[in-house]
PDB file of N, CA and C in Angstrom:
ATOM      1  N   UNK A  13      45.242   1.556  35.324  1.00 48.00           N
ATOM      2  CA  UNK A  13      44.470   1.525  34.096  1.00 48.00           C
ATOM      3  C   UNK A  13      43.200   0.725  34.298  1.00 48.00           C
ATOM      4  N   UNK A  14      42.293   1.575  33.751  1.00 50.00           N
ATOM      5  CA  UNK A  14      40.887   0.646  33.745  1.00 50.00           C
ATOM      6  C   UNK A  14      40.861   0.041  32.404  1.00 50.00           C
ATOM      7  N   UNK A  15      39.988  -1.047  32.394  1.00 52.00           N
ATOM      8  CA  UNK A  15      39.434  -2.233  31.253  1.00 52.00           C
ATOM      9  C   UNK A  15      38.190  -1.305  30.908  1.00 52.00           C
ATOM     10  N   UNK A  16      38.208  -1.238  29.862  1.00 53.00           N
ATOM     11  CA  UNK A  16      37.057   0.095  28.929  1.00 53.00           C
ATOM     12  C   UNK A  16      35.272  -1.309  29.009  1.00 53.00           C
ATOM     13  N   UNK A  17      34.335  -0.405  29.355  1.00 53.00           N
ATOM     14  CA  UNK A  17      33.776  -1.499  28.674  1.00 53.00           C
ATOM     15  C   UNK A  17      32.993  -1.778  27.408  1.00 53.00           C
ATOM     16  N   UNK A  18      32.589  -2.927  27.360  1.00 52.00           N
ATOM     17  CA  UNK A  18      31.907  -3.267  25.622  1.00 52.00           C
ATOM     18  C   UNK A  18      31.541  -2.556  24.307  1.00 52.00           C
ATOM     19  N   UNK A  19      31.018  -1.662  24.816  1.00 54.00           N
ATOM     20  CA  UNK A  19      30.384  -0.533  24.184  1.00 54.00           C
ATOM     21  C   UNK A  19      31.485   0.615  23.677  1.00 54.00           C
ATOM     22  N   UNK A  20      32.467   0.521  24.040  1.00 54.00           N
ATOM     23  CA  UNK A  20      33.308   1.579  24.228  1.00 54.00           C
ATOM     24  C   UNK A  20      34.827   1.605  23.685  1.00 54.00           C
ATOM     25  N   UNK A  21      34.816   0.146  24.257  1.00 51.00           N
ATOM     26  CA  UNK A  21      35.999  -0.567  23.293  1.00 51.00           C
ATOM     27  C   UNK A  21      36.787  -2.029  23.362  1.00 51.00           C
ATOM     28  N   UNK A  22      37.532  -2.489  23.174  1.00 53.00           N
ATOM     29  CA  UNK A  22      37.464  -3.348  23.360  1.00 53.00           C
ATOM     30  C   UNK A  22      38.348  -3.796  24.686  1.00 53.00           C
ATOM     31  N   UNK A  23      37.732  -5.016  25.630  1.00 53.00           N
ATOM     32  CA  UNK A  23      37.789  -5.059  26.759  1.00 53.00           C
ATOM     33  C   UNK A  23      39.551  -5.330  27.251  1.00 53.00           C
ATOM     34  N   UNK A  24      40.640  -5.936  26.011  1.00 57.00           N
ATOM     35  CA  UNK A  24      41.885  -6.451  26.483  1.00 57.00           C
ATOM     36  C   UNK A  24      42.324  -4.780  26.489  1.00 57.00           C
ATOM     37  N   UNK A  25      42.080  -3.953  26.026  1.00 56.00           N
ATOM     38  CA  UNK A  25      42.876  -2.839  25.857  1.00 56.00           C
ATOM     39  C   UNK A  25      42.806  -1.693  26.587  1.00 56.00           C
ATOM     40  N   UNK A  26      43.863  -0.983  27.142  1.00 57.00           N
ATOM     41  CA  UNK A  26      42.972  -0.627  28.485  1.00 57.00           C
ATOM     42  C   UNK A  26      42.308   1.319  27.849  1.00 57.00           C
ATOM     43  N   UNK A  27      41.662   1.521  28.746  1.00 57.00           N
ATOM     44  CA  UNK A  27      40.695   2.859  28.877  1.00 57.00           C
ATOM     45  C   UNK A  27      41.501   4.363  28.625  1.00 57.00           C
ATOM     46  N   UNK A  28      41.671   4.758  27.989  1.00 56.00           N
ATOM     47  CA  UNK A  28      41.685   6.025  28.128  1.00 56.00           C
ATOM     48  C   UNK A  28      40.454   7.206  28.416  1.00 56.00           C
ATOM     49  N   UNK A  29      39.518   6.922  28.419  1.00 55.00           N
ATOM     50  CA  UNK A  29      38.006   7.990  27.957  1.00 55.00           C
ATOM     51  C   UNK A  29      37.851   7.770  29.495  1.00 55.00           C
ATOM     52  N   UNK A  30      38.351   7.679  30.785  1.00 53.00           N
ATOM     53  CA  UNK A  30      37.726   8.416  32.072  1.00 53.00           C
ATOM     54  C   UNK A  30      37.739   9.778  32.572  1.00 53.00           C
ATOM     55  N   UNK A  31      38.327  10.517  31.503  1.00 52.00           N
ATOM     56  CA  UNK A  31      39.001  11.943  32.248  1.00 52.00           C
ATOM     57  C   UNK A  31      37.513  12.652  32.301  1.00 52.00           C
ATOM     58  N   UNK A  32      37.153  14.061  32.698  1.00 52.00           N
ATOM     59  CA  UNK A  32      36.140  14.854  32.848  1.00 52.00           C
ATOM     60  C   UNK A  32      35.103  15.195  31.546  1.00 52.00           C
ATOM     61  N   UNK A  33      36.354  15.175  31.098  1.00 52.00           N
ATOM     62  CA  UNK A  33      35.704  16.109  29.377  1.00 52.00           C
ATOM     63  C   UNK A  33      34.589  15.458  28.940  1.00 52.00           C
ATOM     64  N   UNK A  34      35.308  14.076  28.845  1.00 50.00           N
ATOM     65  CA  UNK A  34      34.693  12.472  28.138  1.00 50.00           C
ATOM     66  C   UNK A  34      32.482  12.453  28.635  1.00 50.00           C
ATOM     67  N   UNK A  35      33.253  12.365  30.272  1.00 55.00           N
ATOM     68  CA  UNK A  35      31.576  11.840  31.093  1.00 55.00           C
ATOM     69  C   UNK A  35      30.644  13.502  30.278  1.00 55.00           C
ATOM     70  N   UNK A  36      31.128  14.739  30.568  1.00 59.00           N
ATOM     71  CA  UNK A  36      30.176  15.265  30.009  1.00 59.00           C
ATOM     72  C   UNK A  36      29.896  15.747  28.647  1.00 59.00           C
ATOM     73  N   UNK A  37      31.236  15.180  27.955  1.00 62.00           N
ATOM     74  CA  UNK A  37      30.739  14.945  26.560  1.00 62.00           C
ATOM     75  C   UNK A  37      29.601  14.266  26.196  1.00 62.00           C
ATOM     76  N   UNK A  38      29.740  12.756  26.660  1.00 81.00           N
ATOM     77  CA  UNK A  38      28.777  11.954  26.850  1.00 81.00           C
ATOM     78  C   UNK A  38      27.198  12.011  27.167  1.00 81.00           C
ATOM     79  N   UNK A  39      26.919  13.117  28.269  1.00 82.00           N
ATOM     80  CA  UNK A  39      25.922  13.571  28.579  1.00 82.00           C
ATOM     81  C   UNK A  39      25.816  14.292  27.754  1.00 82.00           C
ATOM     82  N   UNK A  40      26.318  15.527  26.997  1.00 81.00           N
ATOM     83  CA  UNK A  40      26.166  16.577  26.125  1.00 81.00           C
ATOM     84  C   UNK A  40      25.368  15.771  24.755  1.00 81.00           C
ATOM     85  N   UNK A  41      25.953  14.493  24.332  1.00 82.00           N
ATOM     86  CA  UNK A  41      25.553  13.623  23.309  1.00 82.00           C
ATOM     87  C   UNK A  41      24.198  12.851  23.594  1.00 82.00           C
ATOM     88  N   UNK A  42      24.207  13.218  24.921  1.00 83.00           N
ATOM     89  CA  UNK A  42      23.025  11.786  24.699  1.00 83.00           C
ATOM     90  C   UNK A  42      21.915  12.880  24.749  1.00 83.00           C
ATOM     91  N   UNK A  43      22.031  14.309  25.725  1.00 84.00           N
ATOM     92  CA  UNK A  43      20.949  14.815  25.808  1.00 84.00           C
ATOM     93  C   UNK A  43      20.706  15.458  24.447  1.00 84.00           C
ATOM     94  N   UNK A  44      21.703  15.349  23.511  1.00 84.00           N
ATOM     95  CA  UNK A  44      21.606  16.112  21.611  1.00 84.00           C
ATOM     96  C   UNK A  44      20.530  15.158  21.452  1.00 84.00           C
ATOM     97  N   UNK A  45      21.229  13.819  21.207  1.00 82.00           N
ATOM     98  CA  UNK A  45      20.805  12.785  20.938  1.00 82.00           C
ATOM     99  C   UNK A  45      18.997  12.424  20.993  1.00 82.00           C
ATOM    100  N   UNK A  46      18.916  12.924  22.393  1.00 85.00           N
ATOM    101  CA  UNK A  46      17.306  12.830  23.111  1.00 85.00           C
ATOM    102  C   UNK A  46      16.288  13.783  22.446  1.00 85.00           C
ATOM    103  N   UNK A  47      16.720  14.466  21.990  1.00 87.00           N
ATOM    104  CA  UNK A  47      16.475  15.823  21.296  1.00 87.00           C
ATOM    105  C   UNK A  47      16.251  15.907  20.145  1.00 87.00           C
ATOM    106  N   UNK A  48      16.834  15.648  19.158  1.00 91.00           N
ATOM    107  CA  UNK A  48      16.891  15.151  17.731  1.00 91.00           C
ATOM    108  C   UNK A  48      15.791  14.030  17.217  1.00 91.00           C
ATOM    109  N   UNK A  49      16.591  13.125  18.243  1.00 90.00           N
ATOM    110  CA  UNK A  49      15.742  11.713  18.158  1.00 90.00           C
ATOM    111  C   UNK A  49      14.155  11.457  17.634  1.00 90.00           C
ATOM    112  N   UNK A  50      13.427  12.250  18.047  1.00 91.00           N
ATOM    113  CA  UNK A  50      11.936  12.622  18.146  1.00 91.00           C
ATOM    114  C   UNK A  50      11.571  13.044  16.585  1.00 91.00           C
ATOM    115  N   UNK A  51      12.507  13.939  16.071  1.00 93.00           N
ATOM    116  CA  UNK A  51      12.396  15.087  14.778  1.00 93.00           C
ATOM    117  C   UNK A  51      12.818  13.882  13.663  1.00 93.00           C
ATOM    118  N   UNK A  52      13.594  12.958  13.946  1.00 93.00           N
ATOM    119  CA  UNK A  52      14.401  11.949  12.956  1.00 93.00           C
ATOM    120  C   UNK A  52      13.330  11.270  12.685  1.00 93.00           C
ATOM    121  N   UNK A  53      12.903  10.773  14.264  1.00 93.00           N
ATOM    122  CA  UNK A  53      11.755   9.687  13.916  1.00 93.00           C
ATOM    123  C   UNK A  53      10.432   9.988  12.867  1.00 93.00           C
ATOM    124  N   UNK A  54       9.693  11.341  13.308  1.00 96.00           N
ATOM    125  CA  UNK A  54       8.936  11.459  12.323  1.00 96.00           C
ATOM    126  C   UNK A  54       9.245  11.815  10.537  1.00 96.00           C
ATOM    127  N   UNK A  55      10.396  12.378  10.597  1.00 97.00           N
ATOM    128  CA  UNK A  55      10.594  12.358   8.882  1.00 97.00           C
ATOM    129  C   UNK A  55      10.640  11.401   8.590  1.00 97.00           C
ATOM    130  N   UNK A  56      11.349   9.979   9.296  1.00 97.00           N
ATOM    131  CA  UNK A  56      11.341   8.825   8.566  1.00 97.00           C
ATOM    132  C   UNK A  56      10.173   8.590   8.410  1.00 97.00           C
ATOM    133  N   UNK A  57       9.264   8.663   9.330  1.00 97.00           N
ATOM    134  CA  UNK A  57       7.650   8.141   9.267  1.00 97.00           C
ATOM    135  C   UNK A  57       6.813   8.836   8.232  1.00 97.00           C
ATOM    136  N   UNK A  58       7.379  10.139   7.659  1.00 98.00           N
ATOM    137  CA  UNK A  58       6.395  10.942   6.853  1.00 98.00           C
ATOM    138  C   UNK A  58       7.224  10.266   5.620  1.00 98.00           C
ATOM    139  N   UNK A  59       8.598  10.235   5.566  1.00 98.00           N
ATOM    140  CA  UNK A  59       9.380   9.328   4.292  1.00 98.00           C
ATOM    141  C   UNK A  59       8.368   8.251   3.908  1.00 98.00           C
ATOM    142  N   UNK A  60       8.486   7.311   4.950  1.00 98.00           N
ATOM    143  CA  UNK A  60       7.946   5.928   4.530  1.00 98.00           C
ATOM    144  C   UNK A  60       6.282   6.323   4.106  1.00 98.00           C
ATOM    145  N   UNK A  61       5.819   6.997   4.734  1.00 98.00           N
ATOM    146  CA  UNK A  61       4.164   7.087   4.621  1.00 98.00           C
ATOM    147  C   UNK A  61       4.408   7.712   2.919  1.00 98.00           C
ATOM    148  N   UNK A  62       5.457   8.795   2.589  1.00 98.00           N
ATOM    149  CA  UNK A  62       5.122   9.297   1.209  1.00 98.00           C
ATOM    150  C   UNK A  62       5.686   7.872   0.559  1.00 98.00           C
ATOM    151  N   UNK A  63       6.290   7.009   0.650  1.00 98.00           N
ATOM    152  CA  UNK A  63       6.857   6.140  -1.031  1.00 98.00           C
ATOM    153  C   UNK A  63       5.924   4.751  -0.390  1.00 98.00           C
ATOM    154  N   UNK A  64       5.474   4.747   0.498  1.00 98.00           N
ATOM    155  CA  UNK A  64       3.676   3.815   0.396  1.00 98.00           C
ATOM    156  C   UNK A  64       3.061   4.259  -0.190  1.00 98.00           C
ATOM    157  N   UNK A  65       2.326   5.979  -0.263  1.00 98.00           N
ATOM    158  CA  UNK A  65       1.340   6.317  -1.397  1.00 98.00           C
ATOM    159  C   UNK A  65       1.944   5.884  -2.411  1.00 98.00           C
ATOM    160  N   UNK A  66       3.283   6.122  -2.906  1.00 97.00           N
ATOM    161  CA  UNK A  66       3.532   5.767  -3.954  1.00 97.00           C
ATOM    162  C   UNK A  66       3.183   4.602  -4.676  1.00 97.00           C
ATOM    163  N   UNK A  67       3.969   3.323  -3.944  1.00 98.00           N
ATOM    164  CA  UNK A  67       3.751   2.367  -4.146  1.00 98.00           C
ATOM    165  C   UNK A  67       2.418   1.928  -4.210  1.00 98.00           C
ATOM    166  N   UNK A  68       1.030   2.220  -3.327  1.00 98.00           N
ATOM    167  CA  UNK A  68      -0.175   1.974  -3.670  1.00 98.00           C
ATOM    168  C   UNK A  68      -0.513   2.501  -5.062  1.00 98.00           C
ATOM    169  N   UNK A  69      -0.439   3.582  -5.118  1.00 98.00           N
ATOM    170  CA  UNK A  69      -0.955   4.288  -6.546  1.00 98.00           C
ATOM    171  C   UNK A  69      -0.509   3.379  -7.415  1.00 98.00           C
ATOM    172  N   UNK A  70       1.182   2.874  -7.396  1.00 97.00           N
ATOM    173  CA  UNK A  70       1.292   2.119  -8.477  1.00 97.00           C
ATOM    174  C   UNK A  70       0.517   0.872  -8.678  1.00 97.00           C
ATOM    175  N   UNK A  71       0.065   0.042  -7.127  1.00 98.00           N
ATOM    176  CA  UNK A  71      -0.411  -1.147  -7.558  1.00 98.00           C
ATOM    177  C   UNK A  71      -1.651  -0.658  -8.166  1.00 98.00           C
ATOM    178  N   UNK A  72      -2.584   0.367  -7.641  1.00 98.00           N
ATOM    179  CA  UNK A  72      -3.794   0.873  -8.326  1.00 98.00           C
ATOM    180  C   UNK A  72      -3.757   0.508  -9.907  1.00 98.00           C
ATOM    181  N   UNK A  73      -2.797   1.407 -10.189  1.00 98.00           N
ATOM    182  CA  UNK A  73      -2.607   1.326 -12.018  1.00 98.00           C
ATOM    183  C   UNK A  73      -2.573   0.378 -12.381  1.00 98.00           C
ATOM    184  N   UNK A  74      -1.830  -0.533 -11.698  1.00 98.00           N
ATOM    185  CA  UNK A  74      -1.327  -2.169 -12.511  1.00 98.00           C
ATOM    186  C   UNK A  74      -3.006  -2.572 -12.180  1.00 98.00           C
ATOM    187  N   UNK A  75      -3.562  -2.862 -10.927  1.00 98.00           N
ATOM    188  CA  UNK A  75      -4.876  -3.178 -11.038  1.00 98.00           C
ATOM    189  C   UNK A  75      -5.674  -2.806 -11.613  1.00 98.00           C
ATOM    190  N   UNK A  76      -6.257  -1.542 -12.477  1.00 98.00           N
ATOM    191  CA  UNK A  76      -6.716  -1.143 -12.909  1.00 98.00           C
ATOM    192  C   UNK A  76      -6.682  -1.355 -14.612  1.00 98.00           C
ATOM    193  N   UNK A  77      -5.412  -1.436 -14.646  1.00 98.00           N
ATOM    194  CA  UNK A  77      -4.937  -2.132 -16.250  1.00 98.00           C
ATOM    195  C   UNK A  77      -5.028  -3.886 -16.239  1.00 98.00           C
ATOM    196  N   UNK A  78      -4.934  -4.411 -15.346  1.00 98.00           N
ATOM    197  CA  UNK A  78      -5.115  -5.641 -15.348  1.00 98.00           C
ATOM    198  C   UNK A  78      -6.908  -5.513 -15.374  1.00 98.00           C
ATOM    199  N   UNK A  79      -7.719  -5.113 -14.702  1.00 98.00           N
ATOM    200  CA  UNK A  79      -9.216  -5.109 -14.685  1.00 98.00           C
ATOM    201  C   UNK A  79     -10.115  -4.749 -16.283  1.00 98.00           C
ATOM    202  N   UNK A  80      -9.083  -3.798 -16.815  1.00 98.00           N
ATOM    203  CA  UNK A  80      -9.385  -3.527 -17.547  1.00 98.00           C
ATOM    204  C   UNK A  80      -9.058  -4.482 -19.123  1.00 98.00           C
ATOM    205  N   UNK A  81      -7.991  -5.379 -18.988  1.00 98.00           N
ATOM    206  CA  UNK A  81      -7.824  -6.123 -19.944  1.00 98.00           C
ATOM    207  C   UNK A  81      -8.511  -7.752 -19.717  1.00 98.00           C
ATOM    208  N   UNK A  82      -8.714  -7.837 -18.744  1.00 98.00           N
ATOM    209  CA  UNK A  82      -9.846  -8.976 -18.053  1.00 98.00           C
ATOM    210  C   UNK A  82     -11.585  -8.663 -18.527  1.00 98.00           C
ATOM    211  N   UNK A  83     -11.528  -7.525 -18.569  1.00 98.00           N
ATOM    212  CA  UNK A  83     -12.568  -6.867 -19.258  1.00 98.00           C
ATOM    213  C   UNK A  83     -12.754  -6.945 -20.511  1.00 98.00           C
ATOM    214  N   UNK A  84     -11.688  -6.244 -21.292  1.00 97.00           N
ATOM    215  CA  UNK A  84     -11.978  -6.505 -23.067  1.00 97.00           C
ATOM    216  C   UNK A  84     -11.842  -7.880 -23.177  1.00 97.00           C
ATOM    217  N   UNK A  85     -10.981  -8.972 -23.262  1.00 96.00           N
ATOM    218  CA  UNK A  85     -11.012 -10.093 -22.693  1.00 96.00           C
ATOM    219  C   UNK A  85     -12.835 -11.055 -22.704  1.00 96.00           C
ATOM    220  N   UNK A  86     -12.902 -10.505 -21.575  1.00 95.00           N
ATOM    221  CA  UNK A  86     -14.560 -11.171 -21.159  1.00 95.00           C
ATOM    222  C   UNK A  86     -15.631 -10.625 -22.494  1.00 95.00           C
ATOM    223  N   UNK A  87     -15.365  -9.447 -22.444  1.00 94.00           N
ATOM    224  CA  UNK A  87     -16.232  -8.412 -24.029  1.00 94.00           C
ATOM    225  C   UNK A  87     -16.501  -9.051 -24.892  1.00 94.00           C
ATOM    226  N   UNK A  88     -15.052  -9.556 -25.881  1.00 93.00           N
ATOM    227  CA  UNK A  88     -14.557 -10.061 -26.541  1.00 93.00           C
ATOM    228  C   UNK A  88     -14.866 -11.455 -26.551  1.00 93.00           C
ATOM    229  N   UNK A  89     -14.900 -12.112 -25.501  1.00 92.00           N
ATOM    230  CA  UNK A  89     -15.836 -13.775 -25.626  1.00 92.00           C
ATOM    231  C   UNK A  89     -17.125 -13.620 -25.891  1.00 92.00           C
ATOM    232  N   UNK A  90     -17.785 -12.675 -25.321  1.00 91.00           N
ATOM    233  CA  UNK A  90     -19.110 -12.605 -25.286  1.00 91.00           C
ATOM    234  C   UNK A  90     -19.878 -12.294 -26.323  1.00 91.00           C
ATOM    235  N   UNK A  91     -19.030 -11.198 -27.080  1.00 89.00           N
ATOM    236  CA  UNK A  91     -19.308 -10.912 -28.726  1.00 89.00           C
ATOM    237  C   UNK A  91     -19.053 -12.286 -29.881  1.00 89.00           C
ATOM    238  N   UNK A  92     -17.914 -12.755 -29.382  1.00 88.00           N
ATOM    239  CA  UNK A  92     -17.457 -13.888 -30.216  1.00 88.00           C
ATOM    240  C   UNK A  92     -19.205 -15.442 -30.012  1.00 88.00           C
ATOM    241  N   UNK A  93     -19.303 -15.409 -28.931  1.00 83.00           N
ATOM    242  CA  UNK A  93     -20.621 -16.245 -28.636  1.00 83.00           C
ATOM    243  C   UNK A  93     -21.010 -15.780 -28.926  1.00 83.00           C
ATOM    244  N   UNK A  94     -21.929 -14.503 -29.539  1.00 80.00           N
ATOM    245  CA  UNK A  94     -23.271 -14.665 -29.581  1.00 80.00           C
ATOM    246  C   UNK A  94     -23.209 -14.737 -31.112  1.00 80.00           C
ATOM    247  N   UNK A  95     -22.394 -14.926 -31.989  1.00 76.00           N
ATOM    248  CA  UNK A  95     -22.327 -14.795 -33.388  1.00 76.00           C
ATOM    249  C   UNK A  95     -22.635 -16.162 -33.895  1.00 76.00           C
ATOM    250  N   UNK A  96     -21.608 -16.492 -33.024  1.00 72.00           N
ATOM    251  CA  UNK A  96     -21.583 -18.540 -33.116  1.00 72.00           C
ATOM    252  C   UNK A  96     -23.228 -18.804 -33.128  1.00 72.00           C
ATOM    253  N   UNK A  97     -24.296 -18.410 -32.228  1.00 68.00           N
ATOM    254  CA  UNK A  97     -25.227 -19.026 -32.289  1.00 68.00           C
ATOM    255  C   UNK A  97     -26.326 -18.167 -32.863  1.00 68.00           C
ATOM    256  N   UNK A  98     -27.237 -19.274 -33.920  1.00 65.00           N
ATOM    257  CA  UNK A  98     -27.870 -18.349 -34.774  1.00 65.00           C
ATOM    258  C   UNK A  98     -28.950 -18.227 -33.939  1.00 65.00           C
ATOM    259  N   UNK A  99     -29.731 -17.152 -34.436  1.00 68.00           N
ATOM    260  CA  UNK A  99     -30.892 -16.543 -33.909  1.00 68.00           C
ATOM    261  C   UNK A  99     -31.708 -17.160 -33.853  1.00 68.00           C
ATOM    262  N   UNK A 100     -32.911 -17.905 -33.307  1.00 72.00           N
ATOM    263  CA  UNK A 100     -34.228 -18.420 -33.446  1.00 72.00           C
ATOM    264  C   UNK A 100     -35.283 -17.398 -33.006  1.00 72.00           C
ATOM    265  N   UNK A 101     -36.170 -17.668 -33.559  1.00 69.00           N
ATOM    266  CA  UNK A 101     -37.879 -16.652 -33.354  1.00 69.00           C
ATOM    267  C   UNK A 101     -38.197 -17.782 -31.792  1.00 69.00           C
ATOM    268  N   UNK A 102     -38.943 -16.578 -31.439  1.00 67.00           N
ATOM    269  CA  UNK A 102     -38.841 -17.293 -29.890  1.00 67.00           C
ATOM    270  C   UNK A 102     -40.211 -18.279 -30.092  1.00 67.00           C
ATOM    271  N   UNK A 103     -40.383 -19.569 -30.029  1.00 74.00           N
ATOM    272  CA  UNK A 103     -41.044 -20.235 -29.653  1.00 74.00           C
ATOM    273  C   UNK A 103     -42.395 -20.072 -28.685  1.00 74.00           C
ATOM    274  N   UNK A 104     -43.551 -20.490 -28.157  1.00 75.00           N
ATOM    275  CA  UNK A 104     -44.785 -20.241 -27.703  1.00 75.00           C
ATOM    276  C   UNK A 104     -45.853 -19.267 -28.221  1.00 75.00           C
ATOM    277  N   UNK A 105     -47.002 -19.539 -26.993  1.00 78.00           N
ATOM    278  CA  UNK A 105     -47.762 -18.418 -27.552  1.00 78.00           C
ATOM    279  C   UNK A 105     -47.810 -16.856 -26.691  1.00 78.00           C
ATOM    280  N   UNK A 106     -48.367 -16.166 -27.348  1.00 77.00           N
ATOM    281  CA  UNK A 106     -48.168 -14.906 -26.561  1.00 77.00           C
ATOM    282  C   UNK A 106     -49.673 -14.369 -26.458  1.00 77.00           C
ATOM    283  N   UNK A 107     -49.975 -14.071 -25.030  1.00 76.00           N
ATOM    284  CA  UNK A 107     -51.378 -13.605 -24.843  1.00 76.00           C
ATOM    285  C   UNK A 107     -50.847 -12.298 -24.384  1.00 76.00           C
ATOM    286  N   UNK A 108     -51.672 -11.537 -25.184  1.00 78.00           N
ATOM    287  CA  UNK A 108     -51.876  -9.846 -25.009  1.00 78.00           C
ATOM    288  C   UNK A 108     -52.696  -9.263 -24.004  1.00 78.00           C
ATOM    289  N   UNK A 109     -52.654  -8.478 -23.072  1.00 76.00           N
ATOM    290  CA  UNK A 109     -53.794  -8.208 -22.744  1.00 76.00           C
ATOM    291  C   UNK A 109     -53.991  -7.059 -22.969  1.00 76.00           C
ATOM    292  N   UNK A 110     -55.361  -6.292 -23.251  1.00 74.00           N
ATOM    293  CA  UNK A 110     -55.544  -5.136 -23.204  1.00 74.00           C
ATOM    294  C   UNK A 110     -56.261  -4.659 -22.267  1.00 74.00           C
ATOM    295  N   UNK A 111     -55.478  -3.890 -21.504  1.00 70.00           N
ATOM    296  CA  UNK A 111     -56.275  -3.541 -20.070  1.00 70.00           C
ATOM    297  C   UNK A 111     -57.400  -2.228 -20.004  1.00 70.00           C
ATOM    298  N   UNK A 112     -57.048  -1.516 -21.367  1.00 64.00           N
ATOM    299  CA  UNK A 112     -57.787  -0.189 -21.609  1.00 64.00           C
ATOM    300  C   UNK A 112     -58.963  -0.652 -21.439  1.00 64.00           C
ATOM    301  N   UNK A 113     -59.602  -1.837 -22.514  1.00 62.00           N
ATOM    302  CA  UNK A 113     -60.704  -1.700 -22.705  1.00 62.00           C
ATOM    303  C   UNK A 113     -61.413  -2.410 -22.082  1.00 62.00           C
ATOM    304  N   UNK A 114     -60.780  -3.244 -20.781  1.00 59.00           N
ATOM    305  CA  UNK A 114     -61.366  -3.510 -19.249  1.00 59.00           C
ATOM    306  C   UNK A 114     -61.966  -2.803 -18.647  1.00 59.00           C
ATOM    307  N   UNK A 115     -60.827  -1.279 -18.433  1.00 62.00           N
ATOM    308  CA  UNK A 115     -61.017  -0.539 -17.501  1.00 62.00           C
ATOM    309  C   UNK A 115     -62.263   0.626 -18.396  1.00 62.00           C
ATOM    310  N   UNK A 116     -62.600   0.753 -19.338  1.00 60.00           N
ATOM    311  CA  UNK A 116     -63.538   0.780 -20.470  1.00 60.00           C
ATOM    312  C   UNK A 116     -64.657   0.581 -19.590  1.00 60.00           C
ATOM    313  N   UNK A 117     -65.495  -0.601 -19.640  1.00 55.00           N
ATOM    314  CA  UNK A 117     -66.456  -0.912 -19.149  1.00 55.00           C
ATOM    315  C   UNK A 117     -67.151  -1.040 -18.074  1.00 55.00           C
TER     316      UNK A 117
END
């Protein structure tokens, strides 16, 4: 009796899986395995890439609703100030020029 190893089972107990069938089962599995492997990998990768758009789009919205209430927000102060302070006539003097009747002469 052989001692199986690690992978396979556990080491006090002894081996049954040396017969013929087993080794090219084994090969039969790994070359499935090699095969598949490639096709698995990218759906997961097109998986994950689709529920990231997702998830971006959602932060979009939340950002976009947050921008937008930071906005009425800011609006809303700005209207509220300018009420608070009363109007004054603007102070100095004002020189006019009239350039027509420069270019006139």
């Amino acid at each position: 009796m052989k001692i199986c190893p690690a992978y396979l089972h556990r080491s006090n107990k002894p081996c049954y899986f040396n017969n013929k069938r087993e080794i090219t089962m084994s090969k039969f599995l790994h070359r499935l395995w090699e095969g598949i492997m490639p096709i698995v990998g990218m759906i997961v990768f097109v998986i994950l890439f689709i529920v990231g758009i997702f998830i971006f789009s959602y932060l979009l919205i939340i950002a976009a609703v947050l921008g937008l209430i930071l906005f009425i927000i800011a609006f809303i102060r700005i209207k509220l100030a300018q009420r608070k302070r009363p109007k004054e006539p603007p102070s100095g003097r004002i020189i006019e020029h009239d350039n027509d009747r420069e270019n006139k002469s």
